[in-house]
XYZ file of C-alpha atoms in Angstrom:
732
model
C 21.307 38.848 -54.157
C 18.871 40.231 -52.827
C 16.558 38.129 -50.098
C 14.393 35.594 -51.552
C 13.348 34.106 -48.488
C 12.010 36.138 -45.140
C 11.814 34.772 -41.748
C 9.001 36.667 -39.128
C 10.745 35.499 -35.633
C 7.694 36.984 -33.960
C 4.999 35.642 -35.946
C 6.798 32.307 -37.047
C 6.156 33.159 -40.519
C 8.145 32.108 -43.669
C 7.724 34.116 -46.711
C 9.405 32.849 -50.159
C 9.028 35.330 -52.914
C 10.506 36.878 -56.291
C 9.779 39.392 -58.538
C 6.504 36.626 -59.849
C 5.509 34.770 -56.778
C 4.973 34.387 -52.871
C 4.423 31.518 -50.742
C 3.910 31.808 -47.317
C 3.361 29.641 -44.625
C 3.604 29.594 -40.848
C 4.319 27.391 -37.479
C 1.188 27.154 -35.593
C -0.140 25.639 -32.162
C 1.639 23.035 -31.386
C 4.466 23.067 -33.967
C 2.298 22.055 -36.827
C 3.664 24.087 -40.349
C 0.713 25.999 -41.699
C 0.047 26.966 -45.276
C -1.074 30.144 -46.163
C -0.948 31.063 -49.635
C 0.863 30.434 -52.726
C 0.116 32.750 -55.948
C 1.159 36.487 -57.099
C 3.920 37.857 -55.354
C 2.485 40.103 -52.289
C 4.913 43.247 -51.066
C 4.444 41.936 -47.344
C 2.174 39.545 -44.886
C 0.533 41.235 -41.639
C -1.012 37.629 -40.522
C -4.617 38.689 -41.621
C -4.147 34.752 -43.100
C -4.224 32.807 -39.774
C -6.777 30.139 -40.192
C -10.025 30.342 -38.524
C -11.113 28.692 -35.454
C -13.806 26.871 -35.800
C -15.555 23.957 -33.578
C -16.003 21.085 -35.841
C -17.601 18.196 -34.903
C -15.969 14.628 -35.701
C -13.026 16.768 -36.240
C -10.369 15.934 -33.287
C -7.979 18.174 -31.467
C -4.575 18.243 -30.008
C -3.952 16.200 -26.939
C -4.292 17.348 -23.873
C -5.662 20.516 -25.700
C -9.149 22.069 -24.451
C -9.602 23.981 -27.320
C -12.191 22.241 -29.672
C -11.731 25.108 -32.404
C -8.071 23.683 -33.471
C -8.078 20.423 -35.563
C -5.597 19.059 -37.727
C -8.515 18.328 -39.550
C -9.303 21.212 -40.946
C -6.073 23.100 -40.881
C -4.318 23.603 -44.486
C -1.038 22.011 -43.919
C 2.270 22.026 -45.330
C 3.310 18.406 -44.852
C 0.590 15.940 -42.778
C 1.473 13.005 -40.914
C -0.215 9.464 -40.451
C -2.424 8.988 -37.089
C -3.324 12.846 -35.994
C -6.865 12.901 -36.329
C -6.623 14.322 -39.673
C -8.518 12.112 -41.730
C -7.790 13.444 -44.908
C -4.792 11.846 -47.402
C -1.146 12.057 -45.380
C 1.977 13.182 -46.781
C 4.025 10.584 -44.647
C 2.750 7.246 -43.899
C 4.893 4.686 -41.628
C 4.712 2.281 -39.350
C 6.538 1.857 -36.120
C 8.878 -0.637 -34.216
C 5.736 -1.110 -31.970
C 3.495 -2.023 -34.581
C 1.493 1.794 -34.662
C 0.712 3.830 -37.661
C 1.773 7.482 -36.027
C 3.579 10.393 -36.858
C 2.976 13.704 -35.093
C 5.798 16.018 -36.931
C 6.651 19.226 -35.096
C 8.775 22.101 -35.974
C 12.370 22.141 -34.674
C 13.803 24.953 -37.075
C 14.845 26.149 -40.144
C 18.060 26.724 -42.469
C 18.336 29.322 -45.116
C 20.860 28.794 -48.019
C 21.997 30.019 -51.089
C 21.434 27.832 -54.286
C 20.410 24.875 -54.192
C 21.233 21.425 -52.584
C 21.649 18.350 -54.695
C 19.491 15.448 -54.080
C 21.559 12.099 -53.201
C 21.057 9.459 -55.719
C 18.205 11.443 -57.592
C 17.649 13.702 -60.778
C 16.389 17.128 -59.571
C 16.732 20.981 -60.569
C 20.088 22.774 -59.491
C 20.886 26.646 -59.528
C 24.077 28.567 -58.923
C 24.063 30.663 -55.747
C 23.188 33.811 -57.439
C 19.795 31.876 -59.136
C 17.955 30.268 -55.856
C 17.872 30.231 -52.000
C 16.326 26.852 -50.382
C 14.984 27.141 -46.892
C 15.034 23.785 -45.215
C 12.348 23.003 -42.773
C 12.991 20.247 -40.206
C 10.244 18.529 -38.402
C 10.341 15.418 -35.840
C 8.105 12.832 -34.315
C 9.331 12.779 -30.420
C 8.643 9.392 -29.490
C 9.932 7.499 -32.487
C 12.655 9.783 -33.271
C 11.981 9.933 -37.161
C 12.674 12.985 -38.658
C 11.269 15.213 -41.894
C 13.638 17.532 -43.657
C 11.219 19.495 -46.129
C 13.386 21.749 -48.959
C 11.753 24.555 -50.582
C 13.879 26.293 -53.335
C 12.361 29.379 -55.036
C 14.368 30.300 -57.891
C 15.424 34.537 -58.967
C 13.602 34.962 -62.026
C 11.335 31.720 -62.206
C 7.354 31.571 -60.915
C 8.000 28.062 -59.195
C 9.335 26.533 -56.301
C 11.054 22.951 -56.052
C 10.001 20.973 -52.944
C 11.085 17.740 -51.834
C 11.225 15.553 -48.155
C 13.887 13.828 -46.620
C 13.095 11.045 -43.716
C 15.646 10.467 -41.281
C 15.250 7.253 -38.689
C 17.352 9.502 -35.691
C 15.758 6.732 -32.954
C 16.863 3.835 -31.990
C 14.612 1.296 -33.487
C 13.726 0.540 -37.447
C 10.423 1.659 -38.543
C 8.813 1.115 -42.095
C 8.020 3.559 -44.735
C 4.932 3.073 -46.161
C 4.194 6.314 -47.849
C 6.629 9.210 -48.483
C 5.277 12.141 -50.787
C 7.680 15.004 -51.957
C 4.910 17.440 -50.989
C 1.472 18.073 -50.127
C -0.463 21.560 -50.890
C -3.614 22.489 -48.908
C -6.154 24.950 -51.093
C -9.377 26.348 -48.919
C -12.185 26.358 -51.021
C -12.246 27.422 -54.692
C -13.939 26.380 -57.878
C -11.171 24.117 -59.483
C -10.394 21.595 -62.508
C -7.590 19.420 -62.601
C -5.618 18.878 -65.617
C -3.884 15.575 -66.209
C -2.142 13.838 -69.471
C -3.124 10.608 -69.817
C -2.809 8.143 -72.861
C -1.623 4.758 -73.907
C 1.538 3.613 -76.003
C 1.343 5.790 -79.588
C -1.194 7.923 -78.057
C 0.454 9.765 -75.418
C -0.189 12.658 -73.330
C -3.439 13.719 -74.232
C -4.664 16.690 -72.381
C -7.740 15.646 -69.995
C -9.638 18.476 -67.602
C -12.342 17.829 -65.207
C -13.909 19.304 -62.236
C -12.516 18.558 -59.010
C -15.516 17.105 -56.765
C -15.513 16.057 -52.775
C -13.946 12.656 -52.274
C -10.679 11.464 -53.588
C -9.128 10.933 -57.415
C -5.741 9.449 -57.981
C -3.742 10.074 -61.103
C -0.560 7.746 -61.206
C 1.352 4.770 -62.542
C 1.805 1.595 -61.363
C 4.208 0.359 -64.148
C 7.984 0.865 -62.927
C 7.870 4.138 -65.152
C 6.543 7.640 -65.820
C 4.462 5.542 -68.344
C 2.730 6.426 -71.951
C -0.824 5.903 -69.799
C -0.514 9.192 -67.084
C 2.231 11.103 -66.789
C 4.146 12.674 -64.061
C 2.399 15.843 -64.220
C -1.169 17.508 -63.096
C -2.331 21.029 -63.097
C -5.027 22.492 -60.477
C -6.599 25.806 -62.027
C -9.542 28.157 -61.466
C -12.513 26.764 -63.616
C -12.657 29.213 -66.177
C -8.964 29.352 -66.410
C -7.362 28.650 -70.205
C -4.171 29.041 -72.144
C -4.379 33.087 -71.286
C -6.116 33.948 -68.617
C -6.880 32.426 -64.714
C -4.620 30.922 -62.233
C -2.942 27.635 -62.365
C -1.039 25.701 -60.370
C 1.534 23.220 -61.836
C 2.800 19.901 -60.128
C 5.862 17.994 -62.214
C 7.689 14.989 -60.516
C 10.938 15.010 -60.995
C 10.933 10.889 -61.405
C 11.162 8.099 -63.672
C 8.903 5.553 -62.001
C 5.997 4.821 -60.222
C 4.203 7.912 -59.437
C 0.826 9.266 -57.736
C -0.945 12.767 -57.240
C -4.088 12.240 -55.013
C -6.407 14.768 -54.902
C -8.673 15.247 -52.053
C -11.675 18.219 -51.620
C -12.762 17.610 -47.855
C -15.903 18.079 -45.942
C -15.192 21.679 -45.934
C -14.861 21.815 -49.599
C -10.954 22.061 -48.963
C -8.601 20.820 -51.688
C -5.558 19.004 -50.584
C -2.637 17.725 -53.534
C -0.296 14.834 -52.523
C 2.742 13.941 -54.945
C 5.385 11.948 -55.116
C 6.138 8.200 -55.588
C 3.475 5.633 -55.550
C 2.827 3.765 -52.486
C 1.807 0.974 -54.723
C 3.209 -2.104 -53.169
C 5.927 0.394 -51.705
C 7.622 -0.261 -48.294
C 11.175 0.985 -47.147
C 13.002 -0.370 -44.142
C 14.842 2.222 -42.205
C 17.023 1.044 -39.730
C 18.380 3.642 -37.182
C 20.584 6.260 -38.269
C 19.296 5.523 -42.353
C 17.696 8.408 -44.514
C 15.081 8.087 -46.936
C 15.085 10.591 -49.577
C 11.855 11.862 -51.759
C 12.117 13.235 -55.449
C 11.414 16.542 -56.278
C 8.613 18.235 -57.394
C 8.280 21.303 -59.254
C 5.406 23.641 -58.589
C 4.647 26.181 -60.745
C 1.676 29.057 -60.293
C 0.712 30.981 -63.153
C -1.847 33.953 -62.809
C -2.023 34.330 -66.992
C -3.528 30.889 -67.567
C -1.734 27.495 -68.836
C 0.830 28.950 -71.558
C 2.671 31.109 -68.931
C 2.304 27.955 -66.994
C 4.275 25.977 -69.475
C 6.870 28.923 -70.247
C 8.137 28.496 -66.886
C 8.853 25.163 -67.286
C 10.372 25.272 -70.002
C 12.660 27.523 -69.148
C 13.367 25.765 -65.578
C 13.923 22.358 -68.003
C 16.206 23.929 -70.263
C 18.101 26.064 -67.777
C 17.657 23.830 -64.429
C 17.508 20.359 -65.721
C 19.198 19.759 -68.717
C 22.814 19.295 -68.509
C 26.362 19.074 -70.025
C 27.445 20.633 -73.363
C 24.095 20.059 -75.346
C 22.179 22.374 -73.334
C 22.248 25.285 -75.368
C 23.475 23.706 -78.849
C 21.704 23.111 -81.730
C 20.591 19.223 -82.147
C 21.334 17.892 -85.377
C 18.693 16.804 -88.300
C 19.287 13.084 -88.247
C 17.590 9.837 -90.717
C 16.683 6.910 -88.180
C 16.660 3.646 -90.507
C 13.500 2.029 -88.330
C 10.891 2.893 -90.312
C 13.295 2.337 -93.346
C 14.664 -0.717 -92.842
C 12.913 -2.795 -89.871
C 15.274 -5.813 -89.006
C 16.021 -6.328 -92.716
C 19.292 -4.647 -93.687
C 22.813 -4.933 -94.014
C 26.051 -2.471 -94.218
C 25.458 -1.929 -97.808
C 21.747 -1.563 -97.633
C 22.368 1.022 -94.966
C 24.970 2.919 -97.053
C 22.676 3.878 -99.714
C 20.459 5.584 -96.912
C 23.564 7.663 -95.489
C 24.816 8.735 -99.265
C 21.298 9.927 -99.894
C 21.055 11.689 -96.438
C 24.571 13.138 -97.178
C 22.824 14.703 -100.659
C 20.182 15.627 -98.781
C 21.770 18.411 -95.817
C 20.877 15.902 -93.195
C 23.538 15.880 -90.053
C 23.481 12.266 -88.525
C 22.336 8.948 -89.253
C 21.003 6.813 -86.251
C 21.203 2.701 -86.749
C 18.285 1.644 -84.870
C 17.188 -1.835 -83.344
C 18.856 -5.158 -85.256
C 22.533 -4.647 -85.325
C 23.622 -6.711 -82.337
C 23.692 -10.584 -80.876
C 22.148 -12.503 -84.038
C 18.827 -10.006 -83.901
C 16.357 -10.634 -87.017
C 13.305 -9.974 -85.180
C 12.324 -8.775 -81.600
C 12.671 -11.907 -79.641
C 16.426 -12.580 -79.273
C 19.641 -10.934 -78.295
C 18.872 -8.340 -75.666
C 21.656 -8.612 -72.930
C 24.788 -9.029 -75.615
C 25.669 -5.787 -77.005
C 28.191 -6.963 -79.636
C 28.332 -6.549 -83.362
C 25.858 -8.846 -85.407
C 29.191 -10.194 -87.469
C 26.376 -11.307 -90.461
C 25.078 -7.901 -90.758
C 28.410 -6.288 -90.292
C 31.374 -8.464 -91.093
C 34.047 -5.800 -90.544
C 32.669 -4.478 -87.299
C 30.083 -1.620 -86.487
C 33.407 1.091 -86.725
C 33.753 0.263 -90.218
C 30.260 1.505 -91.023
C 30.479 4.249 -88.458
C 33.838 5.468 -90.508
C 31.788 5.165 -93.658
C 29.008 7.626 -91.930
C 31.650 10.037 -90.685
C 33.384 9.834 -94.190
C 30.172 11.217 -95.844
C 29.984 14.255 -93.050
C 27.259 12.780 -90.976
C 27.375 12.095 -87.437
C 26.723 8.518 -86.140
C 23.829 7.222 -83.502
C 23.276 3.998 -81.895
C 19.903 2.215 -80.707
C 20.511 0.454 -77.104
C 17.707 -1.463 -74.816
C 20.407 -1.748 -72.153
C 17.772 -2.570 -69.724
C 16.460 -5.887 -71.088
C 17.388 -9.402 -71.426
C 16.384 -12.010 -73.649
C 16.263 -15.613 -72.832
C 18.255 -17.014 -75.604
C 21.138 -13.993 -74.930
C 24.720 -15.013 -73.776
C 23.829 -13.296 -70.636
C 21.203 -15.127 -69.304
C 23.004 -18.096 -69.678
C 25.652 -17.238 -68.238
C 23.495 -15.267 -65.311
C 20.094 -16.302 -65.159
C 20.134 -14.355 -61.745
C 20.176 -10.921 -63.592
C 16.792 -11.352 -64.991
C 13.970 -10.235 -62.774
C 11.599 -12.441 -61.214
C 9.730 -13.998 -58.663
C 10.943 -17.145 -57.138
C 9.061 -19.977 -57.704
C 7.113 -18.350 -60.564
C 7.614 -18.224 -64.367
C 8.260 -14.463 -65.394
C 5.578 -12.761 -67.591
C 6.979 -11.902 -71.125
C 6.396 -8.550 -72.812
C 7.543 -8.211 -76.542
C 9.330 -11.265 -75.329
C 11.507 -9.635 -73.439
C 12.588 -9.441 -70.041
C 13.956 -6.956 -67.323
C 17.263 -6.931 -65.964
C 17.281 -6.604 -62.315
C 19.127 -3.114 -61.460
C 18.912 -3.214 -58.007
C 22.054 -5.676 -58.258
C 25.251 -3.969 -58.613
C 26.629 -7.218 -60.871
C 24.241 -6.249 -62.909
C 24.664 -2.640 -62.883
C 28.182 -2.909 -63.325
C 27.740 -5.212 -66.862
C 25.445 -2.692 -68.211
C 28.375 -0.166 -67.821
C 31.241 -2.314 -68.799
C 28.792 -3.630 -71.752
C 28.373 -0.458 -73.367
C 31.768 1.352 -72.276
C 33.213 -1.699 -74.740
C 31.817 -0.093 -77.223
C 31.870 3.934 -76.520
C 35.555 3.844 -75.527
C 35.997 3.308 -79.520
C 35.101 7.277 -79.900
C 32.928 6.508 -83.319
C 29.492 7.061 -81.494
C 28.050 10.261 -81.582
C 24.814 9.638 -80.202
C 22.812 6.971 -78.263
C 19.060 6.157 -78.245
C 18.226 4.550 -75.043
C 14.856 2.340 -75.329
C 12.740 0.455 -73.170
C 10.176 -1.836 -74.551
C 8.122 -3.192 -71.693
C 7.203 -2.069 -68.407
C 8.225 -3.831 -64.845
C 6.586 -7.023 -63.650
C 7.794 -9.875 -61.606
C 8.783 -7.499 -59.028
C 11.645 -8.923 -56.774
C 14.723 -8.985 -56.430
C 17.485 -12.048 -54.798
C 19.685 -8.887 -53.878
C 17.218 -8.171 -51.185
C 15.886 -9.515 -47.892
C 12.279 -10.730 -47.833
C 11.185 -7.419 -45.564
C 12.418 -5.000 -48.564
C 10.932 -6.422 -51.577
C 8.430 -3.158 -51.003
C 11.980 -1.208 -52.230
C 12.301 -3.250 -55.484
C 10.023 -0.637 -57.833
C 12.388 2.588 -56.246
C 15.891 0.704 -56.129
C 15.400 -0.470 -59.707
C 14.714 3.493 -60.753
C 18.217 4.248 -58.456
C 20.096 1.682 -60.360
C 19.082 3.160 -63.649
C 20.012 6.621 -62.053
C 23.365 5.843 -61.059
C 24.046 3.995 -64.694
C 22.821 7.289 -66.562
C 24.729 9.434 -64.416
C 27.930 7.121 -64.616
C 27.646 6.897 -68.448
C 26.509 10.295 -69.474
C 29.527 11.989 -67.204
C 31.830 9.227 -68.655
C 30.807 10.218 -72.065
C 30.190 13.904 -72.049
C 30.435 14.349 -76.079
C 27.443 11.724 -76.878
C 24.505 13.173 -77.422
C 21.768 11.094 -75.472
C 18.287 10.138 -76.286
C 15.532 8.640 -73.658
C 12.900 6.377 -75.423
C 10.020 3.983 -73.733
C 8.434 2.732 -77.067
C 8.134 6.273 -77.555
C 6.891 8.348 -74.976
C 6.826 5.699 -71.661
C 9.446 7.222 -69.783
C 8.720 11.046 -70.906
C 9.491 12.938 -67.827
C 11.514 15.633 -66.173
C 13.642 13.047 -64.267
C 14.738 11.804 -67.684
C 15.703 14.986 -69.248
C 18.574 15.661 -66.212
C 20.644 12.930 -68.071
C 19.056 12.708 -71.509
C 18.661 16.506 -73.192
C 15.748 15.209 -75.868
C 13.588 12.203 -75.817
C 11.908 10.274 -78.605
C 7.781 11.680 -78.016
C 5.777 9.074 -79.535
C 6.591 5.556 -81.374
C 3.441 7.255 -83.660
C 4.930 9.270 -86.180
C 1.507 10.116 -87.698
C 1.559 13.991 -88.101
C -2.019 14.353 -87.596
C -2.203 12.325 -84.484
C 1.449 13.929 -83.556
C -0.482 17.272 -83.359
C -2.623 16.412 -80.008
C 0.566 14.266 -78.537
C 2.960 17.333 -79.080
C 0.482 19.837 -78.130
C -0.096 17.961 -74.834
C 3.714 17.003 -74.463
C 4.235 21.123 -74.723
C 1.821 21.567 -71.252
C 5.169 20.790 -69.135
C 8.177 20.147 -71.700
C 9.910 22.278 -74.277
C 10.008 21.263 -77.833
C 13.952 21.611 -77.209
C 13.748 18.321 -75.553
C 11.288 16.175 -77.191
C 11.809 14.762 -80.960
C 10.048 14.290 -83.946
C 10.345 12.832 -87.750
C 8.854 12.862 -91.026
C 7.649 9.678 -91.889
C 6.724 7.397 -94.993
C 2.821 7.319 -96.071
C 0.518 5.237 -95.838
C 1.562 6.089 -91.787
C 3.430 2.610 -90.279
C 0.763 3.358 -87.277
C -2.625 4.571 -88.838
C -2.558 4.325 -92.259
C -3.154 7.896 -93.092
C -1.638 9.477 -96.196
C -0.901 13.297 -95.004
C 1.096 15.745 -97.319
C 4.591 15.868 -97.223
C 4.253 19.459 -96.226
C 2.185 18.503 -93.250
C 4.676 15.910 -92.232
C 7.405 18.389 -92.151
C 5.746 21.310 -90.463
C 4.936 19.075 -87.644
C 8.151 17.516 -87.491
C 9.800 20.852 -87.676
C 8.095 21.759 -84.725
C 10.676 20.034 -82.565
C 13.790 18.465 -82.939
C 13.602 17.557 -86.226
C 14.298 14.473 -88.379
C 13.618 11.792 -90.736
C 11.976 7.963 -90.162
C 11.697 6.950 -93.564
C 13.740 5.298 -96.540
C 15.407 7.807 -98.086
C 16.316 5.739 -101.338
C 12.543 5.158 -102.087
C 11.485 8.805 -102.517
C 10.514 10.376 -105.621
C 12.769 13.227 -107.195
C 9.916 15.785 -106.214
C 10.011 14.573 -102.170
C 14.081 14.986 -102.451
C 13.700 18.418 -103.097
C 10.818 18.855 -100.471
C 13.417 17.904 -98.271
C 15.909 19.687 -99.276
C 13.481 22.378 -98.197
C 12.759 21.332 -95.330
C 16.285 20.598 -94.326
C 17.198 24.479 -95.421
C 14.017 25.455 -93.644
C 14.627 24.047 -90.530
C 18.664 24.797 -90.236
C 17.251 28.748 -90.466
C 14.438 28.733 -87.908
C 15.847 25.849 -85.581
C 17.469 28.449 -82.763
C 13.569 29.540 -83.109
C 12.275 26.328 -82.614
C 14.634 24.736 -80.303
C 15.357 27.556 -77.634
C 12.298 30.402 -78.260
C 9.518 30.564 -76.503
C 6.729 28.117 -77.458
C 2.857 29.122 -77.488
C -0.318 26.779 -77.904
C -2.903 29.022 -80.053
C -5.442 26.204 -81.069
C -6.272 23.011 -79.068
C -6.464 19.990 -81.814
C -8.672 18.481 -79.073
C -11.319 21.235 -79.380
C -11.932 21.641 -83.161
C -10.863 20.880 -86.712
C -7.668 23.656 -86.338
C -4.271 23.045 -84.388
C -1.792 26.124 -83.904
C 1.440 26.998 -82.190
C 3.998 29.552 -82.629
C 7.531 30.256 -81.416
C 8.857 33.699 -80.325
C 12.203 34.932 -80.049
C 13.247 36.360 -76.473
C 13.854 39.816 -77.986
C 10.260 39.482 -79.662
C 11.924 40.186 -82.906
C 11.121 36.992 -84.629
C 8.042 34.570 -84.388
C 7.305 31.560 -86.417
C 3.533 30.053 -86.515
C 2.109 27.070 -87.831
C -1.692 26.350 -88.311
C -3.052 23.030 -88.918
C -6.461 22.307 -90.568
C -7.612 18.511 -90.336
C -10.801 18.136 -92.889
C -11.478 19.901 -96.133
C -15.418 21.089 -96.716
C -17.577 22.021 -99.571
C -19.177 25.086 -97.751
C -15.529 25.989 -95.385
C -15.971 27.994 -92.537
C -13.729 30.850 -92.167
C -11.263 31.424 -88.794
C -9.271 33.455 -87.740
C -5.596 32.871 -86.287
C -4.176 35.376 -83.376
C -0.984 35.423 -82.570
C 0.500 35.859 -79.024
C 3.631 36.828 -77.049
C 4.651 39.575 -79.815
C 5.686 43.346 -79.016
C 2.418 45.158 -79.703
C 4.258 48.395 -80.376
C 6.916 46.535 -82.716
C 5.927 46.134 -86.802
C 6.527 42.710 -88.122
C 6.926 41.634 -92.030
C 5.579 38.247 -93.095
C 8.978 36.959 -94.608
C 7.223 35.111 -97.657
C 4.778 37.718 -98.557
C 6.092 40.602 -97.400
C 3.568 42.394 -95.972
C 3.795 44.466 -92.598
C 2.064 44.478 -89.638
C 2.095 45.751 -85.990
C 2.319 43.348 -83.150
C -0.885 44.616 -81.898
C -3.018 43.868 -85.387
C -1.618 40.389 -85.372
C -2.505 39.464 -81.680
C -5.533 41.750 -81.600
C -7.040 41.265 -84.768
C -5.183 38.140 -86.643
C -5.237 37.083 -89.835
C -7.921 34.936 -91.612
C -6.483 30.898 -92.785
C -6.676 30.136 -96.080
C -9.576 28.088 -97.408
C -8.485 24.764 -97.692
C -9.531 22.247 -100.855
C -8.575 19.099 -99.696
C -7.580 16.989 -96.029
C -4.721 17.945 -93.813
C -2.821 21.138 -94.597
C -0.147 23.087 -92.886
C 0.886 26.985 -93.102
C 3.842 28.193 -91.904
C 4.306 32.081 -91.416
C 7.810 33.598 -90.294
C 7.741 37.067 -89.355
C 10.631 39.693 -88.161
C 10.515 42.800 -86.325
C 11.444 45.882 -88.960
C 12.333 49.039 -88.393
C 10.758 52.079 -89.964
């Protein structure tokens, strides 16, 4: 493989590059790392971006230096430590044994290796020796002995740099880490905006865009999860950038816990981005000889707008995050019984749904909450993963066997991180519950958190699930988490280490997931946290798909799925057709529209099939038949956003095959009008020189016609409509 990383020994410049991007940094005076450039590929660098020397008032200088023109307070840096006359947001904050807050990180050396190293105990992107190269930069604080290793991986085919940081205490006394960011990126003065993905339960990942002004702005989660409320991603982009033009920088944290993205525009209108684990209630006691590994951030660059950034993330997540046999496997169409029955079911009732699923061509039945303990509502039994005998008197395997006999696969819902007070597990092990000594813990959904920092708790979870999974009758697991963490304390840790609980919880969860997904590779694992409350790239490392939102309303889902696609490919998010009036919004939406939205991801149903009319069952058969034809394109083609539902009355997106021989387009209209405005839909991502045939009308258009001219959308006479267009390339 060609060199992707080069080092100019004379000028102390590192240049990471492929056919798409360049990332350039240098070792500056005093041994500090200076950021020079991240953007479109450059063929060479000749030193013109050395930071200008300017005497700045109130910006201090290096120790024992009389040069007033060189200050860490203004220099564009790669990774800043605390206490060095740099008054901006630092990447590393620590307290030394003498009580001081200081870390002067000076360059010591480097190493370049093929491929990409694993991050111990953490999810991260992966690559073979012929797919990527990694640069390790070694920094050290001479007084404390604290060492920082910065990792930069550049992928051969992608406009993405993977960055992380590892802190090692090579000194003789312990230190307290107060903040360990995964990365820092400094920008010279530019007119830029920031995009974040805020939301709420059943209303996740809306695209929020705002101008970056002077001061400090933080996008974060303090909930012990990546959260519905603020996803673990931001983008910084040119003010005029849009879906198809302008420079965009993406920052995706590969982590499922508390996160923080800090943006600070300084007094010189330079912008600093710092990303990593949230320092809220965080500290890490680092003894001599110990190390702390920060999670990875995926830095993406696009010179052609947001869609190009998204496609890079989609490719990386599909090829370098998702693992196992389902990485390139088409996912089955399923029906989940939750909105059909909630807790009111028994084996006979479920069999009627299975029978209809078989007749309709559905490929999997998933049994949701209520099958274990004595669970007839959401107040009991969490922690006791044994079969509820009243509902399944012959055991869960007996029912699973029936599902398999009908030609369907069988899936099961779990919530293994939770515990109920009435559970047998709590009665036997009250110390497993996470709570602050002397204080009553706070319920949420009347459930509590298992303390996964404890080894015994982790072993109990693995043992209980293994007892069921060893039976070999479960094909799919939906792993849920229906509350966020509170009462943060672990009886397994001394008082000076209680600031480690949030992160140790995540490390414990990752250990469990690694153990189970490795032990049971033939099971399809789906993530869930009340829908999209832990929808992040870190989770995709263990679970190749996740439930996007508990909101199944097709109109609400347009906005949710549109925002989700900014980072995540449709192959990792699931969408289901549900009943009307919708159980979350009360909205009545046409069956065709519900199907079109759900077919834009990993497809399924969330309703009682036995209650459908004859016409609706025929519609399901057609949807299932259609999805099986388009499934490879939806799950593994290039996804392109066309019309943002937050900016008008329409939403549109499309899928294009890698060879550009096939395209699938969905256009959604919301409210009809007595005097409708005529609208056009213009496609993207096609080959302008190829001709494409509409598979419904058989009309033929050139790719350039479809992209430059577009076509008129049908005039609508009722609300909440959807149109699907399927094009295939033809030869003359």
